[in-house]
Coordinates of C-alpha atoms and ligand atoms in Angstrom, one line a residue:
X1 CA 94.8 -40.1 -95.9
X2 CA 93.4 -38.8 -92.7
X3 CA 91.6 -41.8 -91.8
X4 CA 94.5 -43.7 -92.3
X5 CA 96.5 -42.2 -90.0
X6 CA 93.5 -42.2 -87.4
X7 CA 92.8 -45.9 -87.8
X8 CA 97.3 -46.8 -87.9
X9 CA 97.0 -44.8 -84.6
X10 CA 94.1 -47.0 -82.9
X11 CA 96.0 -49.9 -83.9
X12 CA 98.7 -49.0 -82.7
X13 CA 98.2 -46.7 -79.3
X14 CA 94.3 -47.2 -79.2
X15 CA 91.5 -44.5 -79.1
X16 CA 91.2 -41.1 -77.9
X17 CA 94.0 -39.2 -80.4
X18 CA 93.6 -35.9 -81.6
X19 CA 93.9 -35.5 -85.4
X20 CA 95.8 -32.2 -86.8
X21 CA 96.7 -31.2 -90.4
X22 CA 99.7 -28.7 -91.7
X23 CA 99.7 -28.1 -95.4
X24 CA 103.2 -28.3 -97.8
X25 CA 103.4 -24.7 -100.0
X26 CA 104.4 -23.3 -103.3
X27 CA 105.9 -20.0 -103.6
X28 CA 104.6 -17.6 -106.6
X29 CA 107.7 -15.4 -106.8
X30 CA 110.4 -14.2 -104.2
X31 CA 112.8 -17.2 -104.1
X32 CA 115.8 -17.5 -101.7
X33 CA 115.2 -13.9 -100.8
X34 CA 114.2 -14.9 -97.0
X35 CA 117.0 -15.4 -95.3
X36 CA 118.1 -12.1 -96.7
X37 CA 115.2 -10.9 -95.1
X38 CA 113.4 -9.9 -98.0
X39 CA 110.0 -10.6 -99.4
X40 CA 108.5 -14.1 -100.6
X41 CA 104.5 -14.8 -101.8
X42 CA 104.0 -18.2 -100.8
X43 CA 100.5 -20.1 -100.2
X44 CA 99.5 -22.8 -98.3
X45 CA 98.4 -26.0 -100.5
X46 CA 95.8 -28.8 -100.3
X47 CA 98.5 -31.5 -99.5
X48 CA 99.2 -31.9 -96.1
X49 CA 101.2 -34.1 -93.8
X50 CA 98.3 -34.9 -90.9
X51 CA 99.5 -36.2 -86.9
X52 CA 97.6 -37.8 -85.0
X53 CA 98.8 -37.8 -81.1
X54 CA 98.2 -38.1 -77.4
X55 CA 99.7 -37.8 -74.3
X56 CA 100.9 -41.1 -73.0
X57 CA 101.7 -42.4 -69.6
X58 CA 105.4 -43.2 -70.4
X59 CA 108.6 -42.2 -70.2
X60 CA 109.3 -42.1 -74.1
X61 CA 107.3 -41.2 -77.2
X62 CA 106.2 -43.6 -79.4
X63 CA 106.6 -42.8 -82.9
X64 CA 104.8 -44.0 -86.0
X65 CA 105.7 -42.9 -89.9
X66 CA 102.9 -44.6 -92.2
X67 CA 105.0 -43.2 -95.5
X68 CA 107.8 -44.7 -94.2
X69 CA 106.5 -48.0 -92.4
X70 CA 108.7 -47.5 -89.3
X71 CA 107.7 -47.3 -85.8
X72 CA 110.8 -45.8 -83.2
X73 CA 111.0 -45.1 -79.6
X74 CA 112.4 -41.6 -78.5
X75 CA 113.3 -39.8 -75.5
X76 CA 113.5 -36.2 -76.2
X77 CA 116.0 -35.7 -73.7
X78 CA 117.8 -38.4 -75.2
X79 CA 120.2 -39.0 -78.1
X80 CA 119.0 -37.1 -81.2
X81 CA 117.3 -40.5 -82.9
X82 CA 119.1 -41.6 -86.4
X83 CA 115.8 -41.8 -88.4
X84 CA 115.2 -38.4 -90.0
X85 CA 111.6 -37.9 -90.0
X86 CA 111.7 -38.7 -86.2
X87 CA 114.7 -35.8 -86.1
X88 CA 112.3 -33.3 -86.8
X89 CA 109.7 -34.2 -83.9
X90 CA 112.7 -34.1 -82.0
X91 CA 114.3 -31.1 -82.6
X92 CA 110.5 -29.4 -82.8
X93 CA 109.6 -30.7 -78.8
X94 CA 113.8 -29.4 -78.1
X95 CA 113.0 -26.1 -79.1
X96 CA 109.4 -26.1 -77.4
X97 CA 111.2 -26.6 -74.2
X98 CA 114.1 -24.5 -74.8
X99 CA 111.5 -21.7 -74.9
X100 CA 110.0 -22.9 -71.3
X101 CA 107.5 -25.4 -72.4
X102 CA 107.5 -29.1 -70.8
X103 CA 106.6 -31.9 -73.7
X104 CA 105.6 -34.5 -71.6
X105 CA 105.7 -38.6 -74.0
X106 CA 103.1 -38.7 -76.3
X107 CA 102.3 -41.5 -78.7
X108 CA 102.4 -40.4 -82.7
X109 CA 101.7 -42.1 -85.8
X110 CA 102.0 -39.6 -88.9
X111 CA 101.6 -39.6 -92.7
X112 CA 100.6 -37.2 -95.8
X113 CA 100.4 -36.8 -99.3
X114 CA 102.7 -33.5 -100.1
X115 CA 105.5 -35.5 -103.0
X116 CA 108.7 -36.0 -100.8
X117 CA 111.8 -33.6 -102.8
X118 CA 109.5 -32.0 -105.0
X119 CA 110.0 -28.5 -103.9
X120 CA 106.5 -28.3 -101.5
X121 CA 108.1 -28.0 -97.8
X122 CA 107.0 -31.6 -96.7
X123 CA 109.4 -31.1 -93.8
X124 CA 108.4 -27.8 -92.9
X125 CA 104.7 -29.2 -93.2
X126 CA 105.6 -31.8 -90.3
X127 CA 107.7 -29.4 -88.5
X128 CA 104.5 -27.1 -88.4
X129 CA 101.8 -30.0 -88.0
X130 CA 103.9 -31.4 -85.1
X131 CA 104.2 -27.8 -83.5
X132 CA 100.5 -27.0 -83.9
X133 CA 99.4 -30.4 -82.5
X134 CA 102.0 -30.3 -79.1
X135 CA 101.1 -26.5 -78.8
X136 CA 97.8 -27.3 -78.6
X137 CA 97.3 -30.4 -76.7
X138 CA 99.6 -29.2 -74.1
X139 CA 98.2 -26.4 -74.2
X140 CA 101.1 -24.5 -74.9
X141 CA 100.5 -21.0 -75.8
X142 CA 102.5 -20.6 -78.2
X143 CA 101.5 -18.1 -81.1
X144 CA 101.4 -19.0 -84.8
X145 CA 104.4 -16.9 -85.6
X146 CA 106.6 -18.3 -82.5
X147 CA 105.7 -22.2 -84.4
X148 CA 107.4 -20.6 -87.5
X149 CA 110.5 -19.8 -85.5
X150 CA 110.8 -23.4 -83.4
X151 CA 110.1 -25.2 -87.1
X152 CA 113.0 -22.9 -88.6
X153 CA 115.4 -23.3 -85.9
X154 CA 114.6 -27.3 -86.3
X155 CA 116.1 -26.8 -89.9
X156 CA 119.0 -25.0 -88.2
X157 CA 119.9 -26.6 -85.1
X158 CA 119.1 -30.6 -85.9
X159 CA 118.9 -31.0 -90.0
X160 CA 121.6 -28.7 -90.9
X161 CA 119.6 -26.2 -93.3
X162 CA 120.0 -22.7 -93.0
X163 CA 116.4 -22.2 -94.1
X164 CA 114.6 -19.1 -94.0
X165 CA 111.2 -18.8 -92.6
X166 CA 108.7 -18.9 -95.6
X167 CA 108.2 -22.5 -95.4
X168 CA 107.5 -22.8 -92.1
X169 CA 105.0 -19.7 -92.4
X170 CA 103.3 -20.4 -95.4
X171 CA 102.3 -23.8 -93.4
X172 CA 100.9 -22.2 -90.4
X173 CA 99.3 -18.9 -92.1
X174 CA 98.3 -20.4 -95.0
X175 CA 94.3 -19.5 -95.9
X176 CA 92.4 -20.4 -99.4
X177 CA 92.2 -18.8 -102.2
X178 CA 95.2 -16.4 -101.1
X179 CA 99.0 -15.9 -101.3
X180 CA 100.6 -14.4 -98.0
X181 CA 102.8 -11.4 -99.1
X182 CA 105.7 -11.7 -96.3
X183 CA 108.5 -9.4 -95.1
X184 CA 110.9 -11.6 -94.0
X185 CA 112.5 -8.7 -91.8
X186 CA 109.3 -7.4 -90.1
X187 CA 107.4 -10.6 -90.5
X188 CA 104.7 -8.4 -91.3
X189 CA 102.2 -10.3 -94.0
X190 CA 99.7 -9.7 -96.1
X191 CA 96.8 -12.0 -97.7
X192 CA 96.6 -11.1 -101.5
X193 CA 93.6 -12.9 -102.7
X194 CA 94.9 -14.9 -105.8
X195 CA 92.4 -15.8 -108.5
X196 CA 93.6 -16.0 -111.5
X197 CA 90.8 -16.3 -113.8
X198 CA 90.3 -18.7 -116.7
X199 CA 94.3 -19.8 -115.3
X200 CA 95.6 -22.5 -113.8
X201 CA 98.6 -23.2 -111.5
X202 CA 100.2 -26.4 -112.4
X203 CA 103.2 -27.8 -111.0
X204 CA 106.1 -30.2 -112.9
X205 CA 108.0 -32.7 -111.2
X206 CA 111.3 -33.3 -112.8
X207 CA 111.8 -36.1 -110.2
X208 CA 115.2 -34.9 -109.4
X209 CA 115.9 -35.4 -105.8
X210 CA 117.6 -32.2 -104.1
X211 CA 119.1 -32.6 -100.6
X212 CA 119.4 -28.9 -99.5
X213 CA 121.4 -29.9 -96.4
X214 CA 124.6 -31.3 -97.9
X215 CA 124.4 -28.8 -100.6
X216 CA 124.9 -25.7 -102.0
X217 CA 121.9 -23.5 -100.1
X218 CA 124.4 -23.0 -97.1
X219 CA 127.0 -21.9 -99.7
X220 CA 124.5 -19.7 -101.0
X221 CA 123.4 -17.4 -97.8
X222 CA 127.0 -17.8 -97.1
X223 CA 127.6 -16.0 -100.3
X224 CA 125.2 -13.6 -99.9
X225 CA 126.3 -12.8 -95.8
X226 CA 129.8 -11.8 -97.7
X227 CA 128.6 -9.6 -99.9
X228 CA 126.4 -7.8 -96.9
X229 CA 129.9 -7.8 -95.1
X230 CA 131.4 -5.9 -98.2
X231 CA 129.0 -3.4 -98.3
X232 CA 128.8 -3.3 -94.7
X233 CA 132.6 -1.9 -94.5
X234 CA 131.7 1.4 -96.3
X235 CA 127.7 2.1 -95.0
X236 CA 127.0 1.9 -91.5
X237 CA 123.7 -0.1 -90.5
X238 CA 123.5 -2.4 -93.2
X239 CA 122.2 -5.9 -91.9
X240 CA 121.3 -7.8 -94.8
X241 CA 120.9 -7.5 -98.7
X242 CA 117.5 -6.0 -97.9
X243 CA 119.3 -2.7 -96.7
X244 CA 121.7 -3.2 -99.8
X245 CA 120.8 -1.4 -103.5
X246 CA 121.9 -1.7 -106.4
X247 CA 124.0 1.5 -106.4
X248 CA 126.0 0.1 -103.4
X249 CA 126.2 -3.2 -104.5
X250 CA 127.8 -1.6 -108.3
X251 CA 130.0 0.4 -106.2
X252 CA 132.2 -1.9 -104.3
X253 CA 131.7 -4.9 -106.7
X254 CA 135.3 -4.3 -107.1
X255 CA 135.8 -5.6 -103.5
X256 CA 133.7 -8.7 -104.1
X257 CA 134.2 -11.5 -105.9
X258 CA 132.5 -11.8 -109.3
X259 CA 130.4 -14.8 -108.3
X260 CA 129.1 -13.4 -104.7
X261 CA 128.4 -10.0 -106.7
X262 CA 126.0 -12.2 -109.3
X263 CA 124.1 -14.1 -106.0
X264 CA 123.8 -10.4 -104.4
X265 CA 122.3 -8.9 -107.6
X266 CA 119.3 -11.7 -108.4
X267 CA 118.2 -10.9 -104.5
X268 CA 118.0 -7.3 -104.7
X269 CA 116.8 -8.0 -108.5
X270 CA 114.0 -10.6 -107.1
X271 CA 113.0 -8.6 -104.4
X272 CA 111.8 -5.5 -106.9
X273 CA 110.4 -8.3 -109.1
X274 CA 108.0 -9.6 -106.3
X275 CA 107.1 -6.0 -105.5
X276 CA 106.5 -5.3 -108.8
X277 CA 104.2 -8.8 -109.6
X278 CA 102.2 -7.7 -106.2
X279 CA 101.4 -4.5 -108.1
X280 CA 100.3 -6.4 -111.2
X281 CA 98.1 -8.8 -109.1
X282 CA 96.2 -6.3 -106.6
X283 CA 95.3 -5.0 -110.6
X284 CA 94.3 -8.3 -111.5
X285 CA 97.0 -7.7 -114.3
X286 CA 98.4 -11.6 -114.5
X287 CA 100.6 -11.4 -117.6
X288 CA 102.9 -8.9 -116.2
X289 CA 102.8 -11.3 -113.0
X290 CA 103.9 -14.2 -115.4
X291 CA 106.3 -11.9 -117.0
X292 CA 108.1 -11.0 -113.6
X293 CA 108.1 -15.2 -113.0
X294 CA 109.8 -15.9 -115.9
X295 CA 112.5 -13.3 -114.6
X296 CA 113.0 -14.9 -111.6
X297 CA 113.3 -18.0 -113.4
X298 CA 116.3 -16.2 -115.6
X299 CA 117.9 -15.2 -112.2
X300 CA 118.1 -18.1 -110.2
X301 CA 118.9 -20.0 -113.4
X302 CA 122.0 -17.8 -114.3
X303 CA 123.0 -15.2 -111.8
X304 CA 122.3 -17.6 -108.1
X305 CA 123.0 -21.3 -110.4
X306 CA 120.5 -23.1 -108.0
X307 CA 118.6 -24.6 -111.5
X308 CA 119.1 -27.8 -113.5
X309 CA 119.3 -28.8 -117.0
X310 CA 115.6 -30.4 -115.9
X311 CA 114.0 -27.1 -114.7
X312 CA 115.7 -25.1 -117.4
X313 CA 113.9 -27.1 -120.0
X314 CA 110.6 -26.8 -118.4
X315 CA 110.8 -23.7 -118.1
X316 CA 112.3 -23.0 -121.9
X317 CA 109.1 -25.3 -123.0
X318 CA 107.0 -23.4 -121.2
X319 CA 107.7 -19.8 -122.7
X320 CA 107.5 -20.7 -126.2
X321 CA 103.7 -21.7 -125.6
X322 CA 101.6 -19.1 -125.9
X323 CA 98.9 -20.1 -123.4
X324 CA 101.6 -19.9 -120.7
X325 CA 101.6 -16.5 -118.3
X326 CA 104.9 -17.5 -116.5
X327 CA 106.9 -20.6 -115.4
X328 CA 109.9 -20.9 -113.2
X329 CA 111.6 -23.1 -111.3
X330 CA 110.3 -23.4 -107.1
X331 CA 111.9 -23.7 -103.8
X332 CA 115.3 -24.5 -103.5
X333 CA 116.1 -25.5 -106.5
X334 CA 118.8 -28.6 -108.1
X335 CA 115.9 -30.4 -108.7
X336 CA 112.0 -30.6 -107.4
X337 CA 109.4 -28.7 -109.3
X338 CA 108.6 -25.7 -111.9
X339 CA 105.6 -23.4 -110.8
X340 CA 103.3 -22.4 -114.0
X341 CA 100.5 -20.3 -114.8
X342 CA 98.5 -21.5 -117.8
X343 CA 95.4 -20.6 -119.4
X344 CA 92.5 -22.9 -119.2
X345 CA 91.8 -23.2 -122.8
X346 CA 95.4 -23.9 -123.5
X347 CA 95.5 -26.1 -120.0
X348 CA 95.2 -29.9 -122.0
X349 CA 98.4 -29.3 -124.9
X350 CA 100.4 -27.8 -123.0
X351 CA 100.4 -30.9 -120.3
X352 CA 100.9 -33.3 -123.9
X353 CA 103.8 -30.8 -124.7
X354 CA 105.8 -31.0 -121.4
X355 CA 105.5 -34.7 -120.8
X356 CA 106.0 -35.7 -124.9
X357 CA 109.3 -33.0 -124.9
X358 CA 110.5 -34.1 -121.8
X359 CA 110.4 -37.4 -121.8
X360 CA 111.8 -37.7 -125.2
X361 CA 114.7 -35.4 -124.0
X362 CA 114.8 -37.5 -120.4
X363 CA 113.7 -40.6 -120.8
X364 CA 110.2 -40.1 -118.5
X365 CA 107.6 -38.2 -117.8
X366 CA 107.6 -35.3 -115.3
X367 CA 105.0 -35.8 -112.8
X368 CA 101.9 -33.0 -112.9
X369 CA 100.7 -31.6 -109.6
X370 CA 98.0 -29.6 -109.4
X371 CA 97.0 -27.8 -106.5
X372 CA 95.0 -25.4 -104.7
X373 CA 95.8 -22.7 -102.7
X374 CA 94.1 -23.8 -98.7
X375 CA 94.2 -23.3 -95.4
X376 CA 97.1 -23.8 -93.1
X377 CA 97.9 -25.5 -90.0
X378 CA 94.6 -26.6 -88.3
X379 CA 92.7 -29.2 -85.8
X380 CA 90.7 -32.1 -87.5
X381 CA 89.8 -33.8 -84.9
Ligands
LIG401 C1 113.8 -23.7 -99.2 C2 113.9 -23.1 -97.8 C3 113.2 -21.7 -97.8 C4 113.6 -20.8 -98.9 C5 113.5 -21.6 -100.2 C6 114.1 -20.8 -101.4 O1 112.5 -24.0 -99.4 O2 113.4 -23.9 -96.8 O3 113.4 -21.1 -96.5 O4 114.9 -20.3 -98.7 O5 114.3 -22.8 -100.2 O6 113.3 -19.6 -101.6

């Protein structure tokens, strides 16, 4: 994939580009807790959306997608372009100069091979490629941390998610072989090696496309910002669910209404669980860690309704194997992929068993994505 975008660059701008790789992510446990500032375990993964790009003598960028086949002009000071991949280089160089940088043209040709909608941040893995690569031929100085923050408020301020940050992080601190433990309030992390022996991590596809802008994950922190507001009337200093227990929450549920007092239970629930698979894994205890993923599973399935008839099948398939540690559904949600942790020796039936049961239930096969946790954000070339 690298060379490709290397030689569609030459091609296109000729020689002389730098080459710069940000990987896509799964997420272990801790799901839709960030943006109420709690806790996720995310690590980076060995697909990767890769830029190449240099400084041209200009007065607009010229920009190359290889997935997509389509080549656009763009002045960043201009009209926010229509094309959406090209709204996130956009809305990345915006918020480089609204904290003082100056993004002078550049040519671009991009490309990669995280599965578009599946769940694995391929637009927080350009957000974070295309940050690392302006930061760093301009010379930017921008820290890792700050390229989290400009690839968020991309989401925010020119998609129209209300993302969180673990994305966005997971891309840019990602290292192999570990999971980043991450307070969403501090932003304080942690690298928990993660080697599950004799297990695998496998990844299901259902193939159902989720858009997370025009849906319900904006209805969702909404949901969760009134139920902070509730609590908020009667304890001074609460911010977010992460200052919220369960003892408050029971005590004015009355106040609430039922649905926003279910979304505010699976975070404070989902936080405890993370906290509580953390403990297993530093023990190298990976059936209580499975245990706690099926949990999550259970909550975002029936208390925050972000599942689907597709991921709830996976994941019912998945617990009645044996072989299976955990499964649950990953990322957003309405759609994209289940996370699982399977034991090698059971590894080769349990693929025949998902994709026989589920494609006589759906009509076709889920797509199987196995990965590896990797490094983040880094220079090729
Ligand atoms: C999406 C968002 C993240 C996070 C997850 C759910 O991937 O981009 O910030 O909220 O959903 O955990």
């Amino acid at each position: 994939m690298k060379t490709k975008i290397q030689e569609q660059f030459e091609k296109l701008y000729g020689d002389g580009a730098s080459l710069f790789a940000s990987p896509g992510r799964v997420n272990l446990i801790g799901e839709h807790t960030d943006y109420n500032l709690g806790f996720v375990l995310p690590g980076a993964i060995d697909k990767a959306i890769y830029v190449a790009v240099k400084p041209n003598d200009g007065k607009v960028c010229r920009l190359h997608s290889v997935d997509y086949d389509e080549t656009i002009e763009m002045d960043i000071h201009g009209e926010k372009p229509e094309k959406q991949w090209a709204q996130y280089i956009y809305g990345v160089a915006n918020e480089m100069e609204k904290r003082g940088a100056l993004i002078r043209p550049f040519d671009m040709v991009f490309g990669g091979d995280v599965p578009l909608g599946a769940g694995l941040s391929s637009s927080a893995a350009l957000e974070s490629a295309v940050g690392f690569a302006l930061n760093t031929i301009y010379d930017l100085g921008f820290g890792r941390e700050q390229l989290a923050k400009i690839g968020q408020m991309t989401e925010h301020n020119y998609v129209g998610v209300r993302c969180g940050i673990m994305d966005q992080f997971a891309s840019l601190f990602g290292e192999a072989g570990h999971v980043i433990r991450l307070d969403c309030r501090s932003l304080e992390y942690k690298l928990e090696p993660f080697d599950p022996q004799g297990c695998k991590v496998v990844l299901f596809d259902t193939k159902v496309k989720h858009t997370l802008a025009s849906s319900e994950y904006n209805v969702r922190r909404a949901q969760c910002e009134a139920g902070v507001a509730v609590v908020l009337r009667h304890v001074g200093g609460v911010e977010s669910l992460r200052d919220v227990t369960m003892d408050m929450l029971d005590a004015y549920k009355g106040e609430m209404e039922e649905v926003v007092y279910r979304r505010c239970r699976y975070v404070i629930e989902e936080n405890q669980r993370l906290l509580d698979a953390c403990a297993a894994l530093e023990k190298g205890d990976y059936v209580t860690f499975g245990q706690k993923m099926n949990g999550s599973h259970d909550g975002l399935s029936k208390d925050y309704e972000v599942s689907c008839a597709e991921l709830d099948f996976l994941a019912d398939v998945a617990r009645t194997n044996s072989g299976v540690l955990g499964a649950r559904m990953m990322g957003g949600g309405f759609g994209g992929c289940t996370i699982n942790l399977v034991r090698a020796e059971a590894y080769a039936d349990f693929l025949e068993e998902i994709s026989d049961k589920f494609s006589h239930r759906f009509g076709q096969t889920p797509r199987i994505i196995e990965v590896n946790i990797s490094q983040g954000a880094h220079r090729i070339a």
